[in-house]
Short mmCIF file of C-alpha atoms in Angstrom, two decimals:
data_model
loop_
_atom_site.label_atom_id
_atom_site.label_comp_id
_atom_site.label_asym_id
_atom_site.label_seq_id
_atom_site.Cartn_x
_atom_site.Cartn_y
_atom_site.Cartn_z
CA MET A 1 7.51 -9.02 21.96
CA GLY A 2 10.63 -9.56 19.95
CA ILE A 3 10.60 -7.25 16.97
CA LEU A 4 8.31 -4.61 18.36
CA SER A 5 10.41 -4.58 21.50
CA ASN A 6 13.53 -4.08 19.40
CA ILE A 7 11.86 -1.14 17.67
CA PHE A 8 11.00 0.42 21.00
CA HIS A 9 14.58 -0.02 22.29
CA LYS A 10 15.96 1.78 19.27
CA ILE A 11 13.72 4.73 19.49
CA PHE A 12 12.96 5.26 23.24
CA PRO A 13 15.78 6.02 25.70
CA SER A 14 16.57 3.31 28.22
CA SER A 15 14.95 5.37 31.02
CA HIS A 16 11.66 5.49 29.13
CA PRO A 17 8.92 3.13 30.53
CA ALA A 18 8.33 1.56 27.11
CA ALA A 19 11.95 0.49 27.01
CA GLN A 20 12.06 -0.54 30.59
CA SER A 21 9.03 -2.76 30.51
CA GLY A 22 10.44 -4.34 27.28
CA GLY A 23 13.48 -5.61 29.19
CA GLN A 24 16.57 -3.80 30.57
CA ALA A 25 19.41 -6.14 29.79
CA ASP A 26 20.81 -4.68 26.44
CA PRO A 27 18.45 -2.30 24.62
CA GLY A 28 20.17 -2.95 21.35
CA SER A 29 19.80 -6.77 21.39
CA GLN A 30 16.40 -7.62 22.82
CA GLN A 31 14.84 -10.64 21.15
CA ARG A 32 12.18 -11.98 23.37
CA ALA A 33 11.15 -9.24 25.68
CA PRO A 34 7.43 -8.89 26.54
CA GLN A 35 5.32 -6.13 24.88
CA PRO A 36 5.56 -2.86 26.85
CA THR A 37 2.40 -2.17 28.75
CA GLN A 38 1.28 0.78 30.72
CA GLN A 39 3.67 0.53 33.48
CA PRO A 40 2.91 4.14 34.70
CA ALA A 41 -0.62 2.90 35.46
CA GLN A 42 0.89 1.17 38.54
CA GLN A 43 0.76 4.43 40.36
CA PRO A 44 -0.34 4.41 44.05
CA ALA A 45 -4.09 5.10 43.47
CA PRO A 46 -5.09 5.10 47.15
CA GLN A 47 -2.73 7.92 47.83
CA SER A 48 -4.23 10.18 45.17
CA ALA A 49 -6.34 11.94 47.78
CA GLN A 50 -3.34 12.69 49.89
CA GLN A 51 -0.99 13.60 46.98
CA PRO A 52 -3.00 14.92 44.07
CA GLN A 53 0.10 15.91 42.25
CA ALA A 54 1.70 12.53 42.52
CA ALA A 55 -0.70 10.66 40.39
CA PRO A 56 -0.28 12.67 37.17
CA ALA A 57 3.52 12.44 37.20
CA PRO A 58 3.73 8.60 36.65
CA ALA A 59 0.82 8.62 34.20
CA ALA A 60 2.35 11.37 32.07
CA MET A 61 5.25 9.29 30.80
CA GLN A 62 8.19 10.96 29.13
CA GLN A 63 7.17 11.68 25.57
CA VAL A 64 9.67 11.02 22.89
CA ASP A 65 9.62 12.87 19.58
CA VAL A 66 9.64 9.84 17.26
CA GLU A 67 9.87 11.98 14.15
CA ALA A 68 12.83 13.88 15.52
CA VAL A 69 14.62 10.70 16.61
CA LEU A 70 14.13 9.02 13.26
CA ASN A 71 15.12 12.07 11.21
CA ASN A 72 18.27 12.37 13.31
CA MET A 73 19.04 8.75 12.73
CA GLN A 74 18.54 9.18 9.06
CA GLN A 75 20.92 12.11 8.90
CA GLN A 76 23.55 10.21 10.78
CA SER A 77 23.14 7.20 8.54
CA GLY A 78 23.56 9.09 5.28
CA GLN A 79 21.09 6.85 3.64
CA GLN A 80 17.92 7.99 1.79
CA LEU A 81 15.30 5.92 3.58
CA ASN A 82 11.55 6.71 3.54
CA TRP A 83 10.79 5.72 7.10
CA ARG A 84 7.62 7.79 7.04
CA THR A 85 5.77 5.48 4.69
CA SER A 86 7.89 2.25 4.47
CA ILE A 87 8.17 -0.36 7.17
CA VAL A 88 11.08 -1.83 5.34
CA ASP A 89 12.94 1.54 5.35
CA LEU A 90 11.98 2.12 8.96
CA LEU A 91 13.50 -1.29 10.01
CA LYS A 92 16.60 -0.63 7.92
CA LEU A 93 16.96 2.74 9.56
CA LEU A 94 16.73 1.16 12.95
CA GLY A 95 19.33 -1.40 12.08
CA LEU A 96 16.83 -4.23 12.28
CA ASP A 97 16.11 -7.11 9.95
CA SER A 98 13.75 -5.95 7.26
CA SER A 99 13.43 -9.33 5.42
CA LEU A 100 9.97 -10.58 4.53
CA GLN A 101 10.28 -13.29 7.12
CA SER A 102 11.05 -10.69 9.77
CA ARG A 103 7.97 -8.62 8.74
CA LYS A 104 5.84 -11.67 8.83
CA GLU A 105 6.99 -12.29 12.42
CA LEU A 106 6.12 -8.68 13.23
CA ALA A 107 2.73 -9.20 11.69
CA ALA A 108 2.09 -12.17 13.83
CA GLU A 109 3.23 -10.25 16.95
CA LEU A 110 0.73 -7.41 16.03
CA HIS A 111 -2.06 -9.91 15.20
CA TYR A 112 -2.37 -9.21 11.55
CA THR A 113 -5.31 -11.05 10.12
CA GLY A 114 -4.67 -10.40 6.40
CA ASP A 115 -2.79 -12.47 3.82
CA THR A 116 1.00 -12.28 4.71
CA ASN A 117 1.69 -13.27 1.07
CA ASP A 118 0.25 -9.90 0.05
CA SER A 119 3.32 -8.09 1.34
CA ALA A 120 2.26 -4.62 -0.03
CA SER A 121 -0.88 -4.62 2.06
CA MET A 122 0.78 -6.24 5.04
CA ASN A 123 3.64 -3.59 4.91
CA ILE A 124 1.16 -0.63 4.94
CA TRP A 125 -0.75 -2.14 7.92
CA LEU A 126 2.54 -2.89 9.74
CA HIS A 127 3.91 0.68 9.34
CA ARG A 128 0.60 2.14 10.61
CA GLN A 129 0.45 -0.27 13.57
CA VAL A 130 4.04 0.31 14.58
CA MET A 131 3.35 4.04 14.58
CA ASN A 132 0.20 3.50 16.61
CA LYS A 133 2.16 1.38 19.10
CA LEU A 134 4.87 4.04 19.44
CA ALA A 135 2.21 6.69 20.06
CA ALA A 136 0.40 4.54 22.63
CA ASN A 137 3.67 3.99 24.58
CA GLY A 138 4.73 7.50 24.88
CA GLY A 139 5.98 8.44 21.41
CA LYS A 140 5.00 11.73 19.83
CA VAL A 141 4.17 10.58 16.32
CA PRO A 142 2.89 12.89 13.62
CA ALA A 143 -0.94 12.58 13.14
CA ASP A 144 -0.67 11.56 9.45
CA LEU A 145 1.31 8.52 10.45
CA LYS A 146 -1.15 6.94 12.87
CA ASP A 147 -4.88 6.06 12.98
#
């Protein structure tokens, strides 16, 4: 996924499974990488009886404190951006295109079924979905920012 993959690459370190499965070429310029999936689930299941401790290691992917990463980025940027509630500010903070067209593309990637001309509703939904996707892919996201 293009835009979601770009978000992942800006937040997750390159060694993180979410970033790796999104494409490894250049984390800062991914445009058409596939959506990260649960790569750690490819653990050797048949060996779980022989190595009971080997199975949890891949499944417990490296968790990234999304709030800390974004707060640090905001401090370094010197900008007052409300990334906690605004998808536009979140994209700006990450150095990504925050235009309406870009957000409509992100909505299509995330299968938004509402009216994309109602940008306020779409933006709220997009922000929540991005936070949910970050959490589902190993991000530690504050509970109030996800479903």
